[in-house]
PDB file of C-alpha atoms in Angstrom:
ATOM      1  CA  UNK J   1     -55.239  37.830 -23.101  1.00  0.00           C
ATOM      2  CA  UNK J   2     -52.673  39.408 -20.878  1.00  0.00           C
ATOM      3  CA  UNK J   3     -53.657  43.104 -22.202  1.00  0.00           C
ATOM      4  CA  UNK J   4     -57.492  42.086 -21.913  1.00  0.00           C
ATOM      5  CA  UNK J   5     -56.086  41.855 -18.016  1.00  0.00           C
ATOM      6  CA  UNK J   6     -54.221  44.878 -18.080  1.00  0.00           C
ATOM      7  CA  UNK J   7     -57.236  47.234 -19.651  1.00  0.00           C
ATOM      8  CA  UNK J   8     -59.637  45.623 -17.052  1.00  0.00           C
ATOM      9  CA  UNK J   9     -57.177  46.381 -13.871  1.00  0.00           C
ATOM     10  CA  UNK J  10     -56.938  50.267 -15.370  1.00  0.00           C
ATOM     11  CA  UNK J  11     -60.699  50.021 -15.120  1.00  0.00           C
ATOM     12  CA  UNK J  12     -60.941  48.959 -11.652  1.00  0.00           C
ATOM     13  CA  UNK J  13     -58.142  51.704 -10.707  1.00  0.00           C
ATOM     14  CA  UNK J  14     -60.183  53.994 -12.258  1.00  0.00           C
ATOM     15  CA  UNK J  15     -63.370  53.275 -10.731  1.00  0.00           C
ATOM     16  CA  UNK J  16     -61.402  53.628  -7.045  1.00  0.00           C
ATOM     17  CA  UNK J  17     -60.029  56.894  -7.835  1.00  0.00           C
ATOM     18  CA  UNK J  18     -63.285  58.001  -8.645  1.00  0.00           C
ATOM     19  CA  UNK J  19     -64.880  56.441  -5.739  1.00  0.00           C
ATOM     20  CA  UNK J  20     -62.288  58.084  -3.318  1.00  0.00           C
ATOM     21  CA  UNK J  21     -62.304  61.419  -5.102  1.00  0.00           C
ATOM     22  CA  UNK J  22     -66.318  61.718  -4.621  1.00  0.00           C
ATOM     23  CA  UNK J  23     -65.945  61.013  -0.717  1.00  0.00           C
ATOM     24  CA  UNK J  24     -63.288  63.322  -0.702  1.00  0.00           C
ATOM     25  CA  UNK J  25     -65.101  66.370  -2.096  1.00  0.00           C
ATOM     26  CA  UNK J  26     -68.352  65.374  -0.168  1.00  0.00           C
ATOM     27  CA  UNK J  27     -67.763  64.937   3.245  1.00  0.00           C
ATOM     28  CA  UNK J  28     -67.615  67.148   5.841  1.00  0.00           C
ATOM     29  CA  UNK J  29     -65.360  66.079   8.676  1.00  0.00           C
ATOM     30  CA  UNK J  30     -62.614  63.587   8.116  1.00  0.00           C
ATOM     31  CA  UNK J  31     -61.267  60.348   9.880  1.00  0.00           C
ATOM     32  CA  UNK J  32     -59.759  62.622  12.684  1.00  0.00           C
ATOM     33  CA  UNK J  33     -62.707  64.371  13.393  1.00  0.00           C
ATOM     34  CA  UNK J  34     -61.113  67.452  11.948  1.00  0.00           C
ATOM     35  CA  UNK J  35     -63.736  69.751   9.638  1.00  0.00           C
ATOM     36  CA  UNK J  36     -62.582  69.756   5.852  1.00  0.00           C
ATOM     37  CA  UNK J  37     -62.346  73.179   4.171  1.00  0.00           C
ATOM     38  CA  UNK J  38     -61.493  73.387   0.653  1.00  0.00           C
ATOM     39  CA  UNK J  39     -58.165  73.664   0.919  1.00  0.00           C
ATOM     40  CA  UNK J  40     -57.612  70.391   3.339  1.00  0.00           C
ATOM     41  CA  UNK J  41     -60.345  68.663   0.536  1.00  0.00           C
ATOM     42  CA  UNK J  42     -57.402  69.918  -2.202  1.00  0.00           C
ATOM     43  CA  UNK J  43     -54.480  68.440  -0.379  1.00  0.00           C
ATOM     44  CA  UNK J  44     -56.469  65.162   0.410  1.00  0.00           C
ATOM     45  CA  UNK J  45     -56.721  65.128  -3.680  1.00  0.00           C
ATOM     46  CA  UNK J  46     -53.902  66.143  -4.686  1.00  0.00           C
ATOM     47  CA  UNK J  47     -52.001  63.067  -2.233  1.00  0.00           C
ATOM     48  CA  UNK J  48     -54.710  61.080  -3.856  1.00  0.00           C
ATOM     49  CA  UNK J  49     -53.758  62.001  -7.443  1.00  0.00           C
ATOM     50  CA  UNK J  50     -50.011  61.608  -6.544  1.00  0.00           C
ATOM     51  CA  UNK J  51     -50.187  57.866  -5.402  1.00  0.00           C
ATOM     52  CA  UNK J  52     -52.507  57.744  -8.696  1.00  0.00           C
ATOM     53  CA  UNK J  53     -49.536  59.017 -11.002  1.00  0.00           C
ATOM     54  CA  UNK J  54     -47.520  56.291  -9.034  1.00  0.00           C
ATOM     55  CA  UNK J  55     -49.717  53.258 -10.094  1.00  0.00           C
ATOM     56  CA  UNK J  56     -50.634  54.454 -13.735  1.00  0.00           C
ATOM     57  CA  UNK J  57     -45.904  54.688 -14.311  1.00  0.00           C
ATOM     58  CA  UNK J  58     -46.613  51.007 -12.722  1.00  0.00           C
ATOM     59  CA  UNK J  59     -48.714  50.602 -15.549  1.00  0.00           C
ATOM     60  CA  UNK J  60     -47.118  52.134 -17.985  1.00  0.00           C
ATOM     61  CA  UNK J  61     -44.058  49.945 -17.635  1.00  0.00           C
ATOM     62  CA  UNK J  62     -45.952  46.678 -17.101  1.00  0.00           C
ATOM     63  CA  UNK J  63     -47.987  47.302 -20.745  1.00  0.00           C
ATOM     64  CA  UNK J  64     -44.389  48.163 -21.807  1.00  0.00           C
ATOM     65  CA  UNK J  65     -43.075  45.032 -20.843  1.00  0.00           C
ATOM     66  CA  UNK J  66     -46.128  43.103 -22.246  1.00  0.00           C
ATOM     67  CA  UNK J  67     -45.627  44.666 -25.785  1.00  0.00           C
ATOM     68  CA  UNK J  68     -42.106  44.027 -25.746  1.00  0.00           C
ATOM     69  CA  UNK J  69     -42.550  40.262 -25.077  1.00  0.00           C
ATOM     70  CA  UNK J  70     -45.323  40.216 -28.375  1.00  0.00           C
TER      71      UNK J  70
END
């Protein structure tokens, strides 16, 4: 039950990162009012894909634990 838990959080992280990558690469000016280029879009998603990596070693550890306790 606990892993049916675990694979369904994964895909609800997954389905945010794609959300937030989409409105990164679509719109045009940001929060600040300040016109995205390509390169600003690229360092929006690459701070995106680093808090990403952060959650997923989270993950990794927690489905660690959970196999360990089985």
């Amino acid at each position: 039950m606990k892993l049916k838990f675990w694979w369904l959080s994964n895909l609800v992280w997954l389905i945010i990162f794609s959300i937030l990558s989409f409105v990164i690469f679509i719109r045009k000016v940001d929060g600040t009012g300040t016109i995205q280029t390509p390169e600003t879009r690229l360092y929006s998603f690459i701070v995106l894909v680093v808090f990403f990596i952060f959650i997923v070693l989270i993950q990794v550890v927690l489905l660690l634990f959970a196999n360990h306790r089985n």
